Coordinates of C-alpha atoms in Angstrom, one line a residue:
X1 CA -30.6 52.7 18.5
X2 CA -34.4 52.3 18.8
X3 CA -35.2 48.8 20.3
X4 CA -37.1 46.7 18.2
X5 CA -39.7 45.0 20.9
X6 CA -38.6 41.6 20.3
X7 CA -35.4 40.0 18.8
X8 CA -34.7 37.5 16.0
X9 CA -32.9 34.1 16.9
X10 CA -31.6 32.8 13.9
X11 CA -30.0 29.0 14.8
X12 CA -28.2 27.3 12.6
X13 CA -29.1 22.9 13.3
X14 CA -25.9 20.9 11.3
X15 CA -26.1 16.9 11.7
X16 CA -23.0 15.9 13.9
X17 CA -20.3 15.2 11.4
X18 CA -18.6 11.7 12.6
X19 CA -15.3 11.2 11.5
X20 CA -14.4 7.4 10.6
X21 CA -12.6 5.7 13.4
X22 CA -10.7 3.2 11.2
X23 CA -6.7 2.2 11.9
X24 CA -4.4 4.2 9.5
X25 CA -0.9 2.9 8.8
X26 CA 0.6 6.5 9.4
X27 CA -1.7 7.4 12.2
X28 CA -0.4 4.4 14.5
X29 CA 3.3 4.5 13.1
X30 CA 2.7 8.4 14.7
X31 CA 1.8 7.0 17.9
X32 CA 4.6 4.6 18.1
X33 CA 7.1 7.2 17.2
X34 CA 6.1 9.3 20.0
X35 CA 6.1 6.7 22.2
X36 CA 9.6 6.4 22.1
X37 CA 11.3 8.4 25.1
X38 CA 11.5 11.9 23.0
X39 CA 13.2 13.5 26.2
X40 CA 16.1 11.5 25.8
X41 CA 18.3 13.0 22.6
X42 CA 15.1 14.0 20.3
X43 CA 14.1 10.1 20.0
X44 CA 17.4 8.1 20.7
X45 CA 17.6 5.9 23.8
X46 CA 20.7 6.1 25.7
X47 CA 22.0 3.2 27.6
X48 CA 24.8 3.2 30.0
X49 CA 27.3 0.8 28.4
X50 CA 30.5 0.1 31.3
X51 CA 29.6 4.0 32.1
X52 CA 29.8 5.1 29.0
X53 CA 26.6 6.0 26.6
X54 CA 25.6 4.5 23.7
X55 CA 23.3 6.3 21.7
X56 CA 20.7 3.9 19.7
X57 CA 19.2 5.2 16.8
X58 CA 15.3 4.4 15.9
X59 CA 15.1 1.7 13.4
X60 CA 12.0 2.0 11.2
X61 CA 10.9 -0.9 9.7
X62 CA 7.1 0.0 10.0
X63 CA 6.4 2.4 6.4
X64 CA 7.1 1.4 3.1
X65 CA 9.4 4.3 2.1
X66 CA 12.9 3.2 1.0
X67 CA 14.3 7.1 0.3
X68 CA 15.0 7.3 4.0
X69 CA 18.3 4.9 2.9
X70 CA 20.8 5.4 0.8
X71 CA 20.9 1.8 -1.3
X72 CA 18.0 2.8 -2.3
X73 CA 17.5 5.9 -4.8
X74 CA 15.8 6.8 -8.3
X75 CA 17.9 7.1 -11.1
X76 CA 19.5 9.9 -12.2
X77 CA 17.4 9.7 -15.5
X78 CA 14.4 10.5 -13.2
X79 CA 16.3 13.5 -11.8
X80 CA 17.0 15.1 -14.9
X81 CA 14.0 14.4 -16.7
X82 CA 12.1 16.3 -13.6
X83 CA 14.9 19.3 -13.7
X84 CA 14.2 19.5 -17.4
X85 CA 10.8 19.7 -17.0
X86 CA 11.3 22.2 -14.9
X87 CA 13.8 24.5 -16.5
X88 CA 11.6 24.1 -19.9
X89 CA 9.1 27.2 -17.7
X90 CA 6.6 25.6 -19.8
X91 CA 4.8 23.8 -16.9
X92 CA 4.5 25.8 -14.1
X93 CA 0.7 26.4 -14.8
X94 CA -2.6 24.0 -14.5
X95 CA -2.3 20.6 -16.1
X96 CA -5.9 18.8 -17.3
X97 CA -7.6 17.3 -14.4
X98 CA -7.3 14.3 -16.3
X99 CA -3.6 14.6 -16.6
X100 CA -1.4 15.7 -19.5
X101 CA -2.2 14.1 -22.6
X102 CA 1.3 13.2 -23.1
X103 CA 1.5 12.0 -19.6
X104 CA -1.5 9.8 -20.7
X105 CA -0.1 8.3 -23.8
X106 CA 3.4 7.4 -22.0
X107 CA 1.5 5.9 -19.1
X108 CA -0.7 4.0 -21.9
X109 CA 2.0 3.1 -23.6
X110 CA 4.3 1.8 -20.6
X111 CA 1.1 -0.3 -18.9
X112 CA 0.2 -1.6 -22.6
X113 CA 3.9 -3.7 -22.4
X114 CA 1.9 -6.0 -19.9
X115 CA -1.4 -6.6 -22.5
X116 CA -2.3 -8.4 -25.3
X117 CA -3.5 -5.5 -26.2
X118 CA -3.2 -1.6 -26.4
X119 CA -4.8 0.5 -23.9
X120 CA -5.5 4.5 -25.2
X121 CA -4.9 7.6 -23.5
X122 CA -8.0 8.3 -22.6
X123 CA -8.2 5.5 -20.6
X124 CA -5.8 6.8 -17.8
X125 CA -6.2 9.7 -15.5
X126 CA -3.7 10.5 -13.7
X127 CA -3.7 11.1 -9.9
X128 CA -1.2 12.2 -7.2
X129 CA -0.1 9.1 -6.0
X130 CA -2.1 5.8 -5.8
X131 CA -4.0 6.7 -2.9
X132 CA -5.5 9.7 -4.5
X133 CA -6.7 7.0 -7.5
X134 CA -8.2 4.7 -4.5
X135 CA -9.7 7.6 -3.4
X136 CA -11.6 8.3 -6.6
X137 CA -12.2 4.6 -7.6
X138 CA -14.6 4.3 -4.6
X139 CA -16.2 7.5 -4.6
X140 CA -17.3 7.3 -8.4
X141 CA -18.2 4.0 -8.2
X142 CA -20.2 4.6 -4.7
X143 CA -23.7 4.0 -5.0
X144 CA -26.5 3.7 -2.3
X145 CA -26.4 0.4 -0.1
X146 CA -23.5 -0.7 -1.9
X147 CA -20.9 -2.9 -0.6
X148 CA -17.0 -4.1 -1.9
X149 CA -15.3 -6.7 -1.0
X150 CA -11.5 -5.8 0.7
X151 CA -8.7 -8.5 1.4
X152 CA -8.2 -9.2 5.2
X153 CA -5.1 -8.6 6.0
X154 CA -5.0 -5.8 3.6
X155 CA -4.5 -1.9 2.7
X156 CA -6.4 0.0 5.1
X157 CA -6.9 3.4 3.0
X158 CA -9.9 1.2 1.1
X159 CA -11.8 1.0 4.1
X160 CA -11.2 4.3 5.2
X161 CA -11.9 5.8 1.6
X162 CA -15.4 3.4 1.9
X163 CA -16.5 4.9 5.1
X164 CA -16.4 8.2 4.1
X165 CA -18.0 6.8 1.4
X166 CA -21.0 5.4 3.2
X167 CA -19.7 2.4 1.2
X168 CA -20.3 -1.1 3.4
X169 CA -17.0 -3.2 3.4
X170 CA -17.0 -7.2 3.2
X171 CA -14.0 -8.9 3.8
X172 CA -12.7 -12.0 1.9
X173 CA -9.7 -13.6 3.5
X174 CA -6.2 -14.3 2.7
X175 CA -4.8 -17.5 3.2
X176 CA -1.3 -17.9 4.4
X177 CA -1.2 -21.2 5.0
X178 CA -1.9 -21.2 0.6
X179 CA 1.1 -18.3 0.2
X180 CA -1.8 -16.0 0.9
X181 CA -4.3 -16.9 -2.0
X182 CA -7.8 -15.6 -2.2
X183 CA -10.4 -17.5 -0.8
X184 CA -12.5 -17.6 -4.0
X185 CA -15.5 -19.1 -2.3
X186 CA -15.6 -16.5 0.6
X187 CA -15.8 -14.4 -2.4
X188 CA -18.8 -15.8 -3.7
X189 CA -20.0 -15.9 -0.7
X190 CA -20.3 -12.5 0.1
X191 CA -20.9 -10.8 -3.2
X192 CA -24.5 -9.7 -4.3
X193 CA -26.6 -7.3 -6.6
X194 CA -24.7 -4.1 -5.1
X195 CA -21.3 -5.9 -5.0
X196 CA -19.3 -2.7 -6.9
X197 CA -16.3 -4.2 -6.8
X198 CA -13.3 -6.7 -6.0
X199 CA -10.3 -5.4 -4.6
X200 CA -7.0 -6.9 -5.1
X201 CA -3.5 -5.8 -4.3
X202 CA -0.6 -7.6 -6.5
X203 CA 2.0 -8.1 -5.2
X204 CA 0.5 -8.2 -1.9
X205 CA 0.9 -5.5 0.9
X206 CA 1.2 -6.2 3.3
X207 CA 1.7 -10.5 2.7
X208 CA 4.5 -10.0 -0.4
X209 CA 2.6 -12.5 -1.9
X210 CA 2.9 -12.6 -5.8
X211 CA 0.0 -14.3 -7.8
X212 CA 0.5 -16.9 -10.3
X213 CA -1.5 -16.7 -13.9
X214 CA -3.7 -19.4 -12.8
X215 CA -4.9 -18.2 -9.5
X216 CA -5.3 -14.1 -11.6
X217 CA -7.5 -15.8 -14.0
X218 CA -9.7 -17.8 -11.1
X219 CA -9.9 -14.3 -9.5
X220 CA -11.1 -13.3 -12.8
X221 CA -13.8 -15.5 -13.8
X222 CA -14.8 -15.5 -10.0
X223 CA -15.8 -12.1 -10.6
X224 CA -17.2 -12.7 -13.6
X225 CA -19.5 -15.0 -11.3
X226 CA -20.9 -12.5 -9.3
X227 CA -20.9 -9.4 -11.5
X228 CA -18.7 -7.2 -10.2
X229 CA -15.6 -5.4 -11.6
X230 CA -12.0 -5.9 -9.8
X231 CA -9.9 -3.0 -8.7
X232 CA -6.6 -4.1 -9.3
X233 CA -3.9 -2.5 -6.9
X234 CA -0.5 -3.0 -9.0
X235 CA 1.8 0.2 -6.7
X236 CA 3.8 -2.7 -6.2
X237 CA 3.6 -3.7 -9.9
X238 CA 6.8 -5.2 -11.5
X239 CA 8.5 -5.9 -8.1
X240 CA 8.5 -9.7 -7.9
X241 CA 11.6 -11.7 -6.6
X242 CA 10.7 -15.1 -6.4
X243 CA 8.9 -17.9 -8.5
X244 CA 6.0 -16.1 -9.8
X245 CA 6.7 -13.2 -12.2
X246 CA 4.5 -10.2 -12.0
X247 CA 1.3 -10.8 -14.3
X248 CA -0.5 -7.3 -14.9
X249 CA -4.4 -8.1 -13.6
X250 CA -5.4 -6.3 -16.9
X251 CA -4.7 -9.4 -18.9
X252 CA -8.0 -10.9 -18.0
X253 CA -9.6 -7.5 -19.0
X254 CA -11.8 -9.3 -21.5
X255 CA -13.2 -11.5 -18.8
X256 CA -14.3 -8.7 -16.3
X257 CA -13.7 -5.3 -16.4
X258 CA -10.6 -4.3 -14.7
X259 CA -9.6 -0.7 -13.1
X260 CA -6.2 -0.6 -12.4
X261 CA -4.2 1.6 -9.8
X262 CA -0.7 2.2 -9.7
X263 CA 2.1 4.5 -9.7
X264 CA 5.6 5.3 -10.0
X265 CA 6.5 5.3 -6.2
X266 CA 7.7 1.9 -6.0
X267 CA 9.1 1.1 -8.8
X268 CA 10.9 4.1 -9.3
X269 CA 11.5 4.2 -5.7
X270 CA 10.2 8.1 -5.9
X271 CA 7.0 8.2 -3.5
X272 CA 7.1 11.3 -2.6
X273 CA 6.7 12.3 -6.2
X274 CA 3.0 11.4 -5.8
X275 CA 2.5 10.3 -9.6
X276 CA -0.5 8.1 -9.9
X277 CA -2.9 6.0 -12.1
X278 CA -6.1 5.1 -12.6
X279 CA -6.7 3.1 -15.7
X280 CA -9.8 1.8 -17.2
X281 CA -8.9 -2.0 -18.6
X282 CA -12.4 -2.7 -20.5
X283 CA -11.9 -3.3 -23.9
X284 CA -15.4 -5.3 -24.4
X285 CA -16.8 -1.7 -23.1
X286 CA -19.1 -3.4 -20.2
X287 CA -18.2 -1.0 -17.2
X288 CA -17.1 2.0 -19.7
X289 CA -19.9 4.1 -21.3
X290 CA -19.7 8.0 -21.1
X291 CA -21.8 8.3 -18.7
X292 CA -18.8 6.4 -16.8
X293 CA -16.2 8.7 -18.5
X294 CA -18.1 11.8 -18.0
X295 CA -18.5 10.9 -14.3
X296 CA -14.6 10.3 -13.5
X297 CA -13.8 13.6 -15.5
X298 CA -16.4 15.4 -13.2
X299 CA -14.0 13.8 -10.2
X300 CA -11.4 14.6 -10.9
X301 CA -12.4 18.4 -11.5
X302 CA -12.5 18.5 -7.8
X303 CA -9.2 16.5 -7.1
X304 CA -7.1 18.1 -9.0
X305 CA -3.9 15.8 -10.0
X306 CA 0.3 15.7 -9.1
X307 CA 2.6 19.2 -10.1
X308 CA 2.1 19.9 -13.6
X309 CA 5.9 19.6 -14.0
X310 CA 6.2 16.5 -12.2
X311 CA 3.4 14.7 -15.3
X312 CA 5.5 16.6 -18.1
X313 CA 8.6 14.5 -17.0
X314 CA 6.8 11.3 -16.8
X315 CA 7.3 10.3 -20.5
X316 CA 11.0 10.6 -20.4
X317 CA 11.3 9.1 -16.9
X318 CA 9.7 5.9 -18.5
X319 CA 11.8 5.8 -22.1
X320 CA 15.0 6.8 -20.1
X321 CA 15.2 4.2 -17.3
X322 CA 17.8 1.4 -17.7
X323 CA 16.6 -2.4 -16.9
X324 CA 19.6 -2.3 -15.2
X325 CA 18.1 -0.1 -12.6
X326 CA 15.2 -2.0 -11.9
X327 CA 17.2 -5.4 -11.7
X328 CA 19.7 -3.6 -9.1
X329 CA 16.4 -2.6 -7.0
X330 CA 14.9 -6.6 -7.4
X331 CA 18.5 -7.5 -6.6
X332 CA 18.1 -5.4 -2.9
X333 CA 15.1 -6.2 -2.1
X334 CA 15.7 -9.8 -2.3
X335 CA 19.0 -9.6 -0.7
X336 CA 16.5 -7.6 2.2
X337 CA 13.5 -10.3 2.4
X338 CA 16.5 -13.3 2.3
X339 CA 17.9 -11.7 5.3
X340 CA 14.6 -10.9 7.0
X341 CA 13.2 -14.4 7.1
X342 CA 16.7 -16.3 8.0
X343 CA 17.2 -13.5 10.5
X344 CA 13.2 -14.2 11.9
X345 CA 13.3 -17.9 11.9
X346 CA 15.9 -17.7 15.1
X347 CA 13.5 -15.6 16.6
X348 CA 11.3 -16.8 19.4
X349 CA 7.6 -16.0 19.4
X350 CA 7.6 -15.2 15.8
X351 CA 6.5 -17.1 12.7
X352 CA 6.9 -17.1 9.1
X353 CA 4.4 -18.8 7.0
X354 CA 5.6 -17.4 4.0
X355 CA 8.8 -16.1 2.5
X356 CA 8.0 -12.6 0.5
X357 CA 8.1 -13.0 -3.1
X358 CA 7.6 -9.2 -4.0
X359 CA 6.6 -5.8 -2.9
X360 CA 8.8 -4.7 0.4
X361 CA 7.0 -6.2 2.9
X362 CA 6.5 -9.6 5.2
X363 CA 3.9 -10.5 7.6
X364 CA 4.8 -12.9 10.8
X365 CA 2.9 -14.3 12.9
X366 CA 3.0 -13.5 17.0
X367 CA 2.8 -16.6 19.4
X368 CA 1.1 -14.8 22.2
X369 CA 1.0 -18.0 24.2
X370 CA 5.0 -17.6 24.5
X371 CA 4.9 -13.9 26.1
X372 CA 4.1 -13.5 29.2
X373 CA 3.6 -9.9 29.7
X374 CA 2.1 -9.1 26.1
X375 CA -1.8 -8.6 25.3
X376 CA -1.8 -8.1 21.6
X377 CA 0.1 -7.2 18.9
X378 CA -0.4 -3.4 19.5
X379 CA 0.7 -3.9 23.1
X380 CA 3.8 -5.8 21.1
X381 CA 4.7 -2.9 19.0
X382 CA 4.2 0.2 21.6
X383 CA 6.2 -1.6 24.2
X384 CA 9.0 -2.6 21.6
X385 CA 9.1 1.3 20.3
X386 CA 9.6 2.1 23.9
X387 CA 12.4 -0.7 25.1
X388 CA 14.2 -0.9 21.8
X389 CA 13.3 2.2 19.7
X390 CA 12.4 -0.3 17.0
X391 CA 9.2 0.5 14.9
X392 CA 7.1 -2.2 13.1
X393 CA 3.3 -2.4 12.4
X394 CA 0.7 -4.1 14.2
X395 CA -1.0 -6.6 12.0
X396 CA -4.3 -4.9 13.5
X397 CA -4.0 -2.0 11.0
X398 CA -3.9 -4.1 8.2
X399 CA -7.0 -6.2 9.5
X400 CA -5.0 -9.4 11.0
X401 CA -5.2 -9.2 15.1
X402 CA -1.4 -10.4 16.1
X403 CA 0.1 -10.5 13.2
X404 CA 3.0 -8.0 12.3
X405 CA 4.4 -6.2 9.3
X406 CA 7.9 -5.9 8.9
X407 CA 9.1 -3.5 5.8
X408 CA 12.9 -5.3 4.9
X409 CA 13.2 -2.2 2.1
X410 CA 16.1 -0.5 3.6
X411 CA 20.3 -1.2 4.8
X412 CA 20.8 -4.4 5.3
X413 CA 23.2 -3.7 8.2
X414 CA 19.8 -1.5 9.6
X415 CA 18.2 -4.2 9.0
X416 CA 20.0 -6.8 11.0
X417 CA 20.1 -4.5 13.8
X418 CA 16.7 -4.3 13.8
X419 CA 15.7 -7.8 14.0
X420 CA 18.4 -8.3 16.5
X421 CA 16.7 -5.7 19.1
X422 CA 13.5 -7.2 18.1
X423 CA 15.1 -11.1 19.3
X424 CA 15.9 -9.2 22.0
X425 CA 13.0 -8.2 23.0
X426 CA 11.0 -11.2 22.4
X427 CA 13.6 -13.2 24.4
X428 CA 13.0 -10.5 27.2
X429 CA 9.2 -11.1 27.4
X430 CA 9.5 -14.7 26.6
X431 CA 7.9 -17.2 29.0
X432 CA 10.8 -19.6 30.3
X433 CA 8.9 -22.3 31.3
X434 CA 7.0 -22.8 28.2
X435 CA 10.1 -22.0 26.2
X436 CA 11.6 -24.6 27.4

């Protein structure tokens, strides 16, 4: 081949793609698993008991995932409804991005129960799983300089969604010493002119805080206030235990628009199902327009949704489910939290400033002061995964620095023996003198 004289360079110049470095709940329950001595029977620490060995299995009580036990399973109306679906070889092809319509009406129809008023299909789009609808909450409402305001401690897939996002997060605080209410003035404090929206999760994760009527409609008009829009994070939605009942954030719709984000996971204890919501609660029409519609259409185009033959089922799974199921699965998980906080209050180093009152999860407080070889609350957690193959979360990854999230949603027995390595431990690393 002739030589040309002189040979074209072409270069291709790309801007270095940073990936956010924000705390994921999976990510560091991850790390903690493989922290645990893995050479040692595939995860299970073996101690010599009068020469004998006892195998101890690793107690999760770090993700909120209740399948993993067996007091804890969807009903059998669930199952058939999905096998029906199935069998029907009517679904086995693309749904609407949007969702099927008749998933949309029985999603409607079965949030609508909560209102004053009802809400149309066309004002749900269905997602897989919640944290595909947080997912597309922020990115459609994402704007240049924006900011939104995030509960500390919190769900850390908002500010993960944000900085990918280039969305600036503000935190407003929790307050547990007021069973974890929203400081409203913090709120007010922070918002501005590119505020695009309030985040709330009821019932709380990770606090299992439940919010009265009263404090929902200060959130409400607080918004109102500073012109934003809430996002109202209901996964949890329906699983109250205590005082409060649930009260559906959509309620005070009329005041400021609401988007609400749920899903069957929880309730239905099916998360792996990955059916999702995200619901448009605006019925003075102040956030929705079609520009608005048009734009979370265009969304979901790129998203996609959950298995076509999973939404077909949905309408069914909500006509066919027995109260009697979800009062069994309230029943559990107050049994669980009754047992987690008598269980924690014997335990040294650890606090409790508030008794869950819905969702599956508790947060206590670490006494570092107490420990004598313990930095933080990720120190805590990696060296309690290693001693005691016992798994919880650092309060870090929910935005609370030595705090901890305990998940009481599975055997009680599992439980027990849980919180009784985690005593344990904490008497193990306990300072005597200033225990005594």
């Amino acid at each position: 081949m002739e030589n040309m004289g002189s040979q074209t360079n072409i270069s291709f110049h790309t801007k270095q793609v940073e990936t956010p470095t924000n705390i994921t709940i999976k990510g560091i329950l991850g790390l903690l698993m493989d922290s645990i001595d893995v050479g040692r029977v595939q995860n299970l620490l073996t101690d010599n008991v009068d020469g004998g060995e006892k195998k101890r299995e690793v107690i999760s009580l770090g993700i909120g995932d209740p399948t993993a036990h067996s007091c804890f399973h969807t009903t059998a109306a669930a199952k058939e409804a999905v096998v029906e679906s199935l069998l029907l070889n009517k679904f086995n092809g693309y749904a609407p991005t949007t969702g099927l319509p008749t998933t949309r009406k029985a999603i409607a129809s079965y949030l609508s129960r909560d209102l004053p008023y009802d809400l149309s299909p066309e004002d749900v789009y269905v997602t897989a799983g919640c944290t595909q609808a947080i997912e597309t909450t922020v990115s459609i409402l994402a704007k240049p300089n924006c900011n939104i305001l995030l509960p500390r401690p919190g769900f850390p897939t908002y500010a993960l969604c944000a900085a990918f996002r280039n969305v600036e997060v503000r935190y407003y605080d929790l307050v547990p010493e007021n069973n974890w209410q929203v400081d409203l003035k913090a709120i007010e404090d922070l918002a501005d002119q590119n505020t695009i929206a309030i985040v709330l999760i009821n019932p709380g994760n990770p606090c299992g805080n439940v919010y009265s009527y009263q404090h929902l409609e200060k959130i409400a008009e607080t918004a109102k206030r500073v012109k934003t829009l809430i996002i109202a994070d209901e996964v949890y939605g329906h699983l109250a235990f205590g005082e409060n009942p649930f009260i559906s954030m959509g309620l005070f719709s009329s005041v400021t628009p609401i988007l609400t984000l749920g899903s069957l996971s929880k309730r239905w204890l099916i998360p792996g199902w990955r059916l999702g919501w995200l619901v448009i609660n605006d019925p003075n029409c102040i956030f929705k327009s079609p520009k608005i519609v048009e734009r979370i259409k265009k969304y979901c185009d790129i998203g996609g949704g959950p298995a076509t033959f999973i939404q077909a089922a949905v309408p069914k799974i909500i006509e066919s489910t027995k109260e009697d199921f979800f009062r069994n699965t309230l029943k559990m998980l107050k049994k669980s939290s009754d047992i987690c906080y008598e269980k924690i209050q014997d335990i040294p180093c650890i606090n409790c400033p508030y008794k869950s009152q819905g969702s599956m999860v508790v947060m206590v407080k670490l006494n570092l002061a107490l420990l004598h070889d313990i930095s933080d609350d990720i120190d805590f957690c990696f060296k309690l995964a290693r001693e005691e193959s016992v798994i919880l979360l650092p309060g870090t990854a929910v935005g609370l620095k030595n705090w901890l999230r305990i998940t009481f949603a599975v055997e009680p027995s599992f439980l027990e023996e849980g919180l009784r390595r985690l005593k344990s431990f904490c008497l193990r690393h306990s300072n005597p003198i200033l225990m005594n």
